[in-house]
XYZ file of C-alpha atoms in Angstrom:
477
model
C 0.000 0.000 0.000
C 1.586 3.350 -1.005
C 2.749 5.679 1.767
C 3.270 9.405 1.421
C 5.126 11.520 3.982
C 3.637 14.985 4.307
C 6.039 17.461 5.917
C 4.731 20.231 8.160
C 6.076 23.056 6.003
C 5.277 26.774 5.998
C 1.948 28.182 7.114
C 0.835 30.326 4.153
C -2.716 31.588 4.739
C -2.431 34.116 1.893
C -1.965 31.265 -0.598
C -4.673 28.967 -2.051
C -5.626 26.019 0.168
C -3.938 23.496 -2.108
C -0.802 25.525 -2.855
C 1.449 23.262 -0.802
C 1.805 25.066 2.540
C 0.041 24.356 5.805
C -3.524 25.603 6.147
C -3.157 26.003 9.902
C -0.268 26.408 12.339
C -1.966 27.225 15.632
C -0.330 27.700 19.041
C 3.071 26.615 17.763
C 6.526 28.043 17.070
C 8.076 27.496 13.600
C 11.456 25.763 13.652
C 13.742 24.428 10.943
C 11.916 21.098 10.644
C 8.286 21.327 11.700
C 6.944 23.156 14.737
C 7.398 23.259 18.493
C 4.708 24.012 21.094
C 3.996 27.605 22.102
C 3.698 27.698 25.918
C 0.638 29.106 27.615
C 0.695 32.385 29.550
C 0.855 31.927 33.328
C 0.441 34.554 36.050
C 3.806 35.759 37.356
C 2.725 38.577 39.655
C -0.160 39.558 41.825
C -2.781 41.968 40.544
C -2.094 45.669 40.089
C -4.770 48.238 40.867
C -5.350 48.875 37.138
C -4.818 47.161 33.793
C -1.225 47.118 32.588
C -0.143 48.582 29.250
C 3.587 47.802 29.333
C 6.215 45.642 31.018
C 9.940 46.419 31.281
C 12.947 44.888 33.021
C 16.263 46.549 33.857
C 19.488 45.126 35.282
C 22.483 46.725 36.915
C 25.210 44.441 38.194
C 23.286 41.710 40.043
C 20.178 43.770 40.737
C 17.064 43.163 38.638
C 14.094 45.536 38.665
C 10.824 44.761 36.922
C 8.310 47.510 36.144
C 4.817 47.574 34.692
C 2.940 50.658 33.539
C -0.749 51.468 33.769
C -2.821 54.467 32.725
C -2.141 56.364 35.954
C 0.655 54.483 37.745
C 4.020 52.773 37.412
C 4.349 49.560 39.411
C 7.443 47.712 40.620
C 7.417 43.941 41.095
C 8.108 42.842 44.664
C 9.963 39.523 44.392
C 9.321 38.694 48.061
C 5.537 38.991 47.872
C 4.868 38.868 44.087
C 2.906 42.101 44.509
C 2.988 45.007 42.087
C 3.744 47.983 44.309
C 2.772 51.473 43.194
C 5.991 53.488 42.843
C 4.546 56.458 40.953
C 5.599 59.964 41.755
C 3.260 61.855 44.082
C -0.076 62.500 42.357
C 0.376 59.777 39.769
C -0.190 60.271 36.046
C -2.908 60.642 33.430
C -2.511 59.221 29.936
C -4.203 57.042 27.352
C -0.847 56.268 25.737
C 1.215 53.300 26.994
C 4.414 53.790 28.935
C 7.700 53.519 27.042
C 10.813 52.558 29.014
C 14.532 52.520 28.316
C 17.657 51.976 30.401
C 20.569 54.436 30.402
C 23.351 53.140 32.631
C 21.867 52.512 36.070
C 18.932 54.840 35.331
C 15.581 53.684 33.971
C 13.658 56.329 32.005
C 9.961 56.340 31.096
C 7.544 58.508 29.128
C 3.822 58.357 28.340
C 3.053 61.390 26.189
C 1.646 63.561 28.999
C 4.296 63.559 31.750
C 7.844 64.810 31.365
C 10.424 62.029 31.432
C 10.381 59.989 34.630
C 13.494 58.383 36.117
C 14.379 55.594 38.515
C 17.934 55.025 39.734
C 18.540 51.330 40.295
C 19.526 50.629 43.868
C 18.583 54.012 45.340
C 15.194 55.282 44.112
C 12.098 54.885 46.255
C 9.604 56.510 43.873
C 9.717 57.584 40.234
C 10.512 61.281 39.765
C 10.680 63.972 37.081
C 13.784 64.585 35.005
C 13.865 68.373 35.302
C 13.686 70.340 32.008
C 13.137 67.123 30.025
C 10.543 67.013 27.228
C 7.075 65.489 27.276
C 7.242 62.763 24.639
C 5.512 59.553 23.554
C 8.646 57.614 22.610
C 12.091 57.131 24.096
C 15.225 55.140 23.263
C 19.020 55.305 23.491
C 21.193 56.011 20.438
C 24.900 55.598 21.165
C 25.520 57.886 24.195
C 22.299 59.905 23.964
C 18.770 59.551 25.248
C 16.459 60.252 22.299
C 12.766 61.118 22.501
C 10.121 61.520 19.821
C 6.610 62.879 19.236
C 6.807 65.852 21.550
C 3.772 67.450 23.155
C 4.902 71.034 22.478
C 5.458 73.049 19.321
C 3.493 73.148 16.103
C 5.588 70.304 14.653
C 6.146 68.476 17.924
C 4.515 65.253 16.796
C 7.136 64.899 14.045
C 10.112 66.006 16.168
C 12.948 64.128 17.840
C 14.876 65.644 20.728
C 17.970 64.259 22.418
C 19.902 64.829 25.631
C 23.487 65.939 26.062
C 26.088 63.234 25.501
C 26.262 60.790 28.436
C 23.872 62.930 30.471
C 20.190 62.025 30.647
C 19.522 65.048 32.879
C 20.707 67.782 30.471
C 18.159 68.732 27.797
C 19.254 72.332 27.204
C 20.777 73.080 23.812
C 23.736 75.434 23.721
C 27.425 75.870 23.035
C 28.403 73.606 25.955
C 25.866 70.883 25.234
C 25.174 68.436 22.420
C 21.474 68.355 23.245
C 19.265 69.508 20.363
C 16.169 68.637 18.327
C 15.243 67.863 14.738
C 11.925 68.147 12.916
C 11.288 65.307 10.438
C 9.003 67.232 8.121
C 8.361 64.497 5.531
C 6.207 61.616 6.735
C 3.444 62.777 9.054
C 3.360 61.979 12.763
C 6.267 60.227 14.419
C 4.973 56.895 15.734
C 8.056 55.106 17.068
C 11.808 54.934 17.677
C 14.447 52.242 17.906
C 18.030 52.763 19.006
C 21.525 51.325 19.154
C 24.531 52.388 17.106
C 22.077 54.401 14.986
C 18.456 55.380 15.500
C 15.437 54.620 13.347
C 12.598 57.116 13.299
C 9.268 55.660 12.223
C 6.678 58.068 10.859
C 3.295 57.345 9.317
C 4.604 57.609 5.752
C 8.373 57.407 5.979
C 11.351 56.048 7.911
C 14.511 58.015 8.692
C 17.882 57.007 10.133
C 19.754 59.216 12.601
C 23.538 58.749 12.742
C 25.976 60.491 15.072
C 28.449 62.721 13.187
C 29.779 64.966 15.968
C 29.906 68.747 16.247
C 28.448 70.974 14.985
C 25.443 69.018 13.618
C 25.712 66.111 16.098
C 23.309 63.883 14.142
C 22.742 63.334 10.436
C 19.229 62.370 9.300
C 18.727 60.271 6.159
C 15.406 59.249 4.667
C 15.530 55.510 3.868
C 11.861 54.966 3.046
C 9.438 57.433 1.552
C 5.767 56.544 1.196
C 6.137 53.432 3.313
C 5.952 54.059 7.039
C 4.577 52.469 10.188
C 0.865 51.940 10.803
C 1.182 51.687 14.593
C 4.162 52.432 16.794
C 2.996 49.656 19.106
C 3.900 47.173 16.340
C 7.628 47.983 16.514
C 10.074 45.571 18.114
C 13.833 45.269 17.736
C 16.536 42.602 17.916
C 20.157 43.573 17.417
C 20.035 46.308 14.736
C 16.958 44.954 12.949
C 13.542 46.440 13.657
C 10.257 44.718 12.801
C 7.027 46.647 12.259
C 3.593 46.780 10.647
C 2.940 49.124 7.732
C -0.279 49.937 5.883
C 0.087 46.865 3.672
C 1.801 44.334 5.918
C 4.836 43.391 7.988
C 8.402 44.553 7.313
C 11.891 44.525 8.747
C 14.445 47.321 8.558
C 18.189 47.064 9.189
C 18.882 50.771 8.893
C 19.651 50.635 5.194
C 16.719 48.946 3.500
C 13.148 47.968 4.264
C 12.278 44.328 3.539
C 8.779 42.808 3.325
C 8.460 39.709 5.534
C 4.734 38.935 5.301
C 4.022 39.585 1.623
C 2.011 36.724 0.036
C 2.380 34.844 3.313
C 0.310 36.379 6.125
C -0.363 40.046 5.315
C -3.828 39.664 3.785
C -4.828 37.124 6.392
C -3.737 39.457 9.200
C -5.771 42.411 7.961
C -8.844 40.188 7.673
C -8.326 38.864 11.231
C -7.276 42.071 13.005
C -9.808 44.501 14.475
C -8.306 47.671 13.012
C -10.464 49.860 15.253
C -8.342 48.531 18.157
C -4.964 48.632 16.398
C -3.659 50.952 19.129
C -3.900 48.022 21.569
C -1.338 46.016 19.565
C 1.961 45.251 21.292
C 5.104 43.574 19.984
C 8.145 41.913 21.491
C 11.061 39.579 20.841
C 11.833 36.129 22.202
C 15.539 35.853 21.362
C 15.772 32.327 22.764
C 13.491 31.143 19.939
C 14.515 33.693 17.262
C 10.954 34.948 16.983
C 9.173 38.295 16.829
C 5.613 38.284 18.179
C 2.688 40.638 17.681
C -0.334 40.630 20.030
C -3.533 42.200 18.660
C -7.315 42.337 19.015
C -9.027 40.053 16.520
C -12.396 40.487 14.813
C -13.846 37.708 16.984
C -13.519 39.843 20.096
C -10.471 38.033 21.529
C -6.700 38.392 21.360
C -4.360 36.704 18.902
C -0.632 36.653 18.283
C 1.390 36.341 15.090
C 4.758 34.603 15.477
C 7.621 35.178 13.017
C 10.886 33.227 13.002
C 13.283 35.684 11.349
C 16.018 33.137 10.679
C 13.631 30.909 8.691
C 11.077 33.408 7.387
C 8.292 31.178 8.765
C 5.092 32.194 10.550
C 2.569 30.746 12.995
C -0.354 32.076 14.999
C -1.420 31.834 18.625
C -4.683 32.295 20.503
C -4.100 34.014 23.834
C -5.608 35.822 26.801
C -2.495 37.981 27.188
C -3.025 41.662 26.411
C 0.554 43.013 26.490
C 3.942 41.664 25.381
C 7.353 42.417 26.843
C 10.356 40.849 28.564
C 11.228 40.193 32.176
C 14.152 38.833 34.148
C 13.966 37.127 37.507
C 16.059 37.454 40.636
C 16.300 33.687 40.936
C 15.194 31.417 43.748
C 16.131 28.217 45.581
C 14.023 25.127 46.243
C 13.324 26.541 49.698
C 12.383 29.828 48.103
C 9.743 28.111 45.980
C 7.937 27.172 49.165
C 8.135 30.745 50.364
C 6.457 31.829 47.148
C 3.652 29.368 47.755
C 4.696 26.639 45.300
C 4.312 23.466 47.357
C 2.937 21.298 44.539
C 5.286 20.650 41.588
C 2.330 19.997 39.291
C 0.904 23.437 40.095
C 4.120 25.339 39.341
C 4.049 27.671 36.297
C 7.223 26.120 34.833
C 9.536 23.137 35.227
C 12.352 23.279 37.785
C 14.993 23.739 35.045
C 13.164 26.628 33.355
C 14.640 30.126 32.993
C 11.873 31.352 35.296
C 13.819 30.208 38.357
C 17.309 31.219 37.195
C 18.428 34.595 38.448
C 18.901 37.420 35.961
C 17.930 35.510 32.815
C 15.747 37.406 30.347
C 12.422 35.803 29.463
C 9.648 36.459 27.008
C 6.676 37.688 29.016
C 3.864 40.232 29.063
C 0.693 41.032 30.938
C -2.823 39.689 31.163
C -5.127 42.394 32.454
C -3.727 43.503 35.815
C -1.012 40.837 36.167
C 2.414 40.241 34.676
C 2.496 36.929 32.810
C 5.236 34.626 31.593
C 4.906 32.364 28.587
C 6.187 29.340 30.466
C 3.085 27.218 30.967
C 1.939 23.980 29.435
C 1.216 23.398 25.768
C -2.375 24.070 24.815
C -4.652 23.370 21.826
C -1.926 23.191 19.186
C -3.084 22.263 15.693
C -1.417 21.715 12.330
C -3.596 21.306 9.232
C -2.057 20.083 6.008
C -2.617 21.361 2.517
C -5.105 19.482 0.325
C -3.534 16.145 -0.566
C -4.300 14.673 -3.982
C -3.255 11.154 -4.923
C -4.622 10.266 -8.346
C -8.157 11.254 -9.202
C -9.747 9.535 -6.176
C -8.170 7.725 -3.237
C -8.910 6.257 0.177
C -6.829 7.033 3.275
C -6.904 4.266 5.862
C -3.848 4.772 8.101
C -2.059 7.815 9.488
C 1.185 7.932 11.470
C 2.170 11.395 12.792
C 5.872 12.047 13.282
C 5.845 13.802 16.647
C 8.803 13.702 19.009
C 7.819 12.585 22.538
C 4.091 12.912 21.917
C 0.924 11.574 20.371
C -1.875 13.218 18.412
C -5.585 13.512 17.812
C -6.259 13.328 14.078
C -9.211 14.108 11.813
C -9.530 14.083 8.028
C -11.709 16.171 5.705
C -12.131 14.477 2.307
C -14.083 15.880 -0.632
C -14.538 15.343 -4.369
C -14.340 18.922 -5.614
C -12.466 21.974 -4.380
C -15.705 23.888 -3.866
C -17.251 21.155 -1.688
C -17.662 21.955 2.008
C -14.683 21.093 4.200
C -16.037 18.870 6.975
C -13.648 16.998 9.247
C -14.646 13.503 10.252
C -14.477 11.852 13.656
C -11.331 12.588 15.635
C -9.112 9.535 16.165
C -6.356 9.331 18.775
C -3.133 7.574 17.885
C -2.418 4.203 19.476
C 0.585 3.371 21.621
C 2.313 2.477 18.355
C 1.643 5.965 16.944
C -1.006 4.806 14.423
C -4.463 6.176 13.682
C -6.797 3.940 11.697
C -9.267 5.820 9.516
C -11.179 5.210 6.318
C -12.089 8.219 4.232
C -12.353 8.639 0.463
C -12.272 11.506 -1.977
C -10.053 13.380 -4.379
C -8.789 15.984 -1.899
C -7.806 15.166 1.695
C -6.991 17.687 4.418
C -5.589 16.347 7.702
C -5.862 18.037 11.108
C -3.158 17.004 13.590
C -3.468 18.095 17.215
C -0.324 17.044 19.119
C -0.895 15.714 22.638
C 1.259 14.788 25.605
C 4.635 16.339 26.418
C 5.522 16.722 22.777
C 8.662 18.504 21.637
C 8.551 18.743 17.861
C 5.860 17.938 15.253
C 7.584 17.215 11.943
C 5.351 15.344 9.486
C 2.626 12.757 9.024
C 2.812 9.516 7.040
C -0.321 8.786 5.008
C -1.239 5.316 3.741
C -3.640 5.395 0.793
C -4.912 3.334 -2.079
C -6.512 4.358 -5.370
C -10.310 4.412 -5.508
C -12.257 3.514 -8.599
C -14.758 5.805 -10.342
C -18.313 5.026 -11.336
């Protein structure tokens, strides 16, 4: 009896159903061969007094500080109690824009579009405080030895202006002959919606992207337009790894290395995303990086009223999607704990712990992909949940019968269902779900010209790679 191995290749929802890619890659991470499970979000902190709109971690020497921003407060994670303590300056804040954080030496800086820059000195601060004479801005980053802000609240062109501090001094924002602090209006491109930093800065506007490069006195920075007409749809879609920034434009997802802008979702996921995303809530999108898995992730409101995430492996150019309850993405780092410390934190049952004992969650100072769910910080370190891979339409001759399936899943099993049909325009209806036996086999009997197979990995699976399909030709009447 002929056997055909069907590899779990790329998920390509923008392509026709029988074009050769997967029709579904749900709650998984794309890897070189197949897919790995995407872990569920688990509560990491106690509840704050308001919903969180951002999460940020800073480290100095051995000290780790974890912050979360809300509409009117900035919270600090208390590792002893897991509480989110309000550390806002006296009187708090008012803003509908999410907090942006950056670290400059041992100082953490934050802005939210309505307050002047706030600062926290690691190891000494008790409450957040104003950086005197600093601007009120929506965006903040570090470019070389300068703190750079964007989308200022003052001036007729403030929303398309960048302003930077003096060199190596986050407290000096006064331009003059003894300071390298200054500002620049980016007149071509509409409102400034985001910044990324590093050796050079990228300035994202609605209809253009500019690069800022340090050139020294007297100009300090040179500004070069590297994209005109193509800009960023939402600043909340921007995330960065190394010198590459990922973002969403009007027509899809792109990356930018400071020299050129490269489409990464074209004819793959762009059309699908815009049909799934609730564009009226695009401002609630957040984005982050999980460097351990080489993936960029976007969290957004979907048209079904829930939250979804798009996952992009930049080394492979492969995508997947995730259903989630998380509302914010970010990164955290932990202070570490011992086995005795786990009991202090209330973890007395190994089965109830949010991660295995060898996970990064318990190792001090290690960065982790995380975020927030409502009022709590979350880590994506939980169990696998509801993963599904659906093959392209398989065609073996004019008509055929499938009677045996063997999924190739490392350390796991699967629940399998098949949708067979005669014509491409027939309804796609999956038959009864069959669980694989202890030998990894699923006996089915289904006939048609086109066969689509749903594979839902189960158990403590590690990698889903392919499925072997046994079939035989079927006669015609």
